[in-house]
mmCIF file of C-alpha atoms in Angstrom:
data_model
loop_
_atom_site.group_PDB
_atom_site.id
_atom_site.type_symbol
_atom_site.label_atom_id
_atom_site.label_comp_id
_atom_site.label_asym_id
_atom_site.label_seq_id
_atom_site.Cartn_x
_atom_site.Cartn_y
_atom_site.Cartn_z
ATOM 1 C CA MET A 1 121.568 -30.122 54.340
ATOM 2 C CA ALA A 2 124.732 -27.847 53.567
ATOM 3 C CA GLU A 3 126.532 -30.776 52.994
ATOM 4 C CA GLU A 4 124.271 -32.425 50.507
ATOM 5 C CA PHE A 5 123.735 -29.019 48.716
ATOM 6 C CA LYS A 6 127.742 -28.840 48.556
ATOM 7 C CA LYS A 7 127.999 -32.455 46.971
ATOM 8 C CA ILE A 8 125.395 -31.513 44.279
ATOM 9 C CA VAL A 9 127.242 -28.258 43.543
ATOM 10 C CA ASP A 10 130.654 -30.149 43.318
ATOM 11 C CA THR A 11 129.043 -32.750 40.738
ATOM 12 C CA SER A 12 127.327 -30.737 39.087
ATOM 13 C CA PHE A 13 129.636 -30.629 36.267
ATOM 14 C CA ASP A 14 130.121 -34.380 36.043
ATOM 15 C CA LYS A 15 127.694 -35.188 33.312
ATOM 16 C CA ASP A 16 129.462 -32.905 30.352
ATOM 17 C CA ILE A 17 126.563 -30.752 30.418
ATOM 18 C CA THR A 18 127.009 -27.784 31.630
ATOM 19 C CA PRO A 19 124.780 -27.111 34.783
ATOM 20 C CA PHE A 20 122.518 -23.570 35.458
ATOM 21 C CA TRP A 21 123.529 -21.837 38.703
ATOM 22 C CA ILE A 22 122.355 -18.225 39.942
ATOM 23 C CA TYR A 23 122.391 -16.863 43.187
ATOM 24 C CA THR A 24 120.822 -14.060 45.220
ATOM 25 C CA ASN A 25 121.187 -12.490 48.478
ATOM 26 C CA ASP A 26 118.075 -15.074 49.860
ATOM 27 C CA TYR A 27 118.933 -18.073 47.665
ATOM 28 C CA ILE A 28 120.819 -20.413 45.173
ATOM 29 C CA TYR A 29 119.043 -21.530 42.079
ATOM 30 C CA GLY A 30 120.289 -24.353 39.987
ATOM 31 C CA MET A 31 118.961 -26.858 37.088
ATOM 32 C CA VAL A 32 121.609 -29.792 37.204
ATOM 33 C CA PRO A 33 121.516 -32.702 34.384
ATOM 34 C CA ALA A 34 120.243 -35.985 36.252
ATOM 35 C CA ASP A 35 121.640 -37.928 33.459
ATOM 36 C CA PRO A 36 124.388 -37.747 30.782
ATOM 37 C CA SER A 37 121.996 -37.715 27.768
ATOM 38 C CA GLY A 38 119.949 -34.596 29.590
ATOM 39 C CA ASN A 39 116.725 -36.272 29.097
ATOM 40 C CA ARG A 40 116.411 -35.414 33.277
ATOM 41 C CA TRP A 41 117.374 -32.534 35.181
ATOM 42 C CA ILE A 42 117.396 -31.625 39.188
ATOM 43 C CA GLU A 43 115.561 -28.488 40.243
ATOM 44 C CA VAL A 44 117.875 -27.299 42.914
ATOM 45 C CA SER A 45 117.120 -24.641 45.382
ATOM 46 C CA TYR A 46 118.787 -23.684 48.755
ATOM 47 C CA THR A 47 117.045 -20.810 50.717
ATOM 48 C CA PHE A 48 119.297 -19.162 53.105
ATOM 49 C CA GLU A 49 116.413 -18.257 55.790
ATOM 50 C CA ASP A 50 114.787 -21.546 55.669
ATOM 51 C CA PRO A 51 116.436 -23.058 58.844
ATOM 52 C CA ASP A 52 114.184 -26.495 58.460
ATOM 53 C CA GLU A 53 114.602 -27.015 54.973
ATOM 54 C CA PRO A 54 117.241 -24.881 53.186
ATOM 55 C CA LEU A 55 117.621 -27.432 50.132
ATOM 56 C CA SER A 56 114.694 -28.556 47.812
ATOM 57 C CA THR A 57 115.577 -30.586 44.977
ATOM 58 C CA THR A 58 113.226 -31.873 42.531
ATOM 59 C CA GLU A 59 114.038 -34.522 39.266
ATOM 60 C CA ARG A 60 111.738 -33.933 36.435
ATOM 61 C CA ALA A 61 111.945 -34.627 32.589
ATOM 62 C CA ALA A 62 113.561 -31.938 30.304
ATOM 63 C CA ASP A 63 110.892 -30.439 29.110
ATOM 64 C CA LEU A 64 109.397 -29.884 32.275
ATOM 65 C CA SER A 65 112.632 -28.672 34.239
ATOM 66 C CA PHE A 66 112.826 -26.026 30.981
ATOM 67 C CA GLN A 67 109.472 -24.431 32.077
ATOM 68 C CA PHE A 68 110.501 -24.382 35.764
ATOM 69 C CA LEU A 69 113.975 -22.558 34.540
ATOM 70 C CA PHE A 70 112.042 -20.210 32.386
ATOM 71 C CA GLU A 71 109.659 -19.374 35.367
ATOM 72 C CA GLU A 72 112.547 -18.537 37.733
ATOM 73 C CA LEU A 73 113.904 -16.269 35.116
ATOM 74 C CA GLY A 74 110.782 -14.390 34.496
ATOM 75 C CA LYS A 75 109.420 -14.523 37.962
ATOM 76 C CA GLY A 76 112.144 -15.107 40.446
ATOM 77 C CA ILE A 77 115.753 -13.491 39.400
ATOM 78 C CA SER A 78 113.980 -10.867 37.796
ATOM 79 C CA PHE A 79 113.056 -9.353 41.402
ATOM 80 C CA TYR A 80 116.385 -9.746 42.498
ATOM 81 C CA VAL A 81 118.247 -8.256 39.525
ATOM 82 C CA ASP A 82 116.141 -5.056 38.828
ATOM 83 C CA ASP A 83 117.761 -4.274 35.276
ATOM 84 C CA PHE A 84 116.945 -8.017 33.638
ATOM 85 C CA LYS A 85 115.571 -8.042 30.865
ATOM 86 C CA VAL A 86 112.944 -10.534 30.983
ATOM 87 C CA ILE A 87 111.700 -9.513 27.255
ATOM 88 C CA THR A 88 115.055 -10.123 25.817
ATOM 89 C CA ILE A 89 115.383 -13.631 27.637
ATOM 90 C CA LYS A 90 111.541 -14.622 26.096
ATOM 91 C CA GLU A 91 112.686 -13.392 22.538
ATOM 92 C CA PHE A 92 115.754 -15.427 22.621
ATOM 93 C CA ALA A 93 113.633 -18.320 23.864
ATOM 94 C CA SER A 94 111.561 -18.063 21.379
ATOM 95 C CA GLY A 95 113.959 -18.690 18.721
ATOM 96 C CA LEU A 96 113.841 -22.038 20.046
ATOM 97 C CA GLU A 97 110.734 -23.314 19.129
ATOM 98 C CA GLY A 98 110.984 -27.193 18.185
ATOM 99 C CA LYS A 99 113.998 -27.920 20.324
ATOM 100 C CA SER A 100 113.989 -30.691 22.969
ATOM 101 C CA GLY A 101 113.733 -29.316 26.361
ATOM 102 C CA SER A 102 117.322 -30.327 27.419
ATOM 103 C CA ASP A 103 118.836 -28.523 24.040
ATOM 104 C CA LYS A 104 116.763 -25.300 25.442
ATOM 105 C CA ILE A 105 117.862 -25.502 28.729
ATOM 106 C CA GLN A 106 121.481 -25.827 27.568
ATOM 107 C CA ALA A 107 120.819 -22.809 24.926
ATOM 108 C CA ILE A 108 119.607 -20.485 27.442
ATOM 109 C CA THR A 109 122.274 -21.317 30.080
ATOM 110 C CA GLN A 110 125.043 -20.684 27.171
ATOM 111 C CA GLU A 111 123.213 -17.694 26.443
ATOM 112 C CA LEU A 112 123.542 -16.535 29.999
ATOM 113 C CA ILE A 113 126.988 -17.465 30.537
ATOM 114 C CA ASN A 114 128.200 -16.335 27.110
ATOM 115 C CA ASN A 115 126.188 -12.770 26.971
ATOM 116 C CA SER A 116 125.118 -12.036 30.376
ATOM 117 C CA GLY A 117 125.632 -8.225 29.907
ATOM 118 C CA ALA A 118 122.953 -8.360 27.176
ATOM 119 C CA TYR A 119 120.533 -9.168 29.982
ATOM 120 C CA ALA A 120 121.785 -7.474 33.171
ATOM 121 C CA THR A 121 124.356 -5.203 34.082
ATOM 122 C CA SER A 122 125.194 -7.467 37.225
ATOM 123 C CA PHE A 123 123.705 -10.865 36.301
ATOM 124 C CA PRO A 124 124.600 -13.441 39.228
ATOM 125 C CA ILE A 125 125.161 -16.890 37.256
ATOM 126 C CA ILE A 126 127.921 -19.388 37.305
ATOM 127 C CA LYS A 127 130.077 -19.403 34.316
ATOM 128 C CA SER A 128 132.211 -22.009 35.111
ATOM 129 C CA LYS A 129 133.246 -24.814 37.329
ATOM 130 C CA ASP A 130 135.810 -22.896 38.823
ATOM 131 C CA GLU A 131 133.089 -20.377 39.992
ATOM 132 C CA LEU A 132 131.031 -22.837 42.114
ATOM 133 C CA VAL A 133 133.316 -21.858 45.318
ATOM 134 C CA LYS A 134 130.783 -18.674 45.000
ATOM 135 C CA LEU A 135 127.872 -20.931 45.716
ATOM 136 C CA LYS A 136 129.515 -22.925 48.460
ATOM 137 C CA GLU A 137 131.241 -19.631 50.270
ATOM 138 C CA LYS A 138 127.427 -18.569 50.713
ATOM 139 C CA LEU A 139 126.421 -20.871 53.036
#
């Protein structure tokens, strides 16, 4: 499972669309483009305390993938990042109405990479391909 996860991580920037990666003490969560156009995305979760099935991947259309990503931010990461400003990210997302699911995923990803300090004191997001080693070190 760890090798399969590392392969997903290593190839996550191959489609010229920046993937979304966050990490906590308990799990790693990602949203990786499945095709070069960003019409489909792969939701990736690696849970450290699950010895049987630590890796979970699900491919979905971009609109549905955005909904899952947004749920992760609102319910998952907010549990681990005490000062995460859920209302602020919801306000940002409300300005994305009418955009495609892929554009929404990319906009949220770029916003959190470029302005992570506006959302939390320390937001555990991977900002570049060079930082992918942080994910692999957690295994």
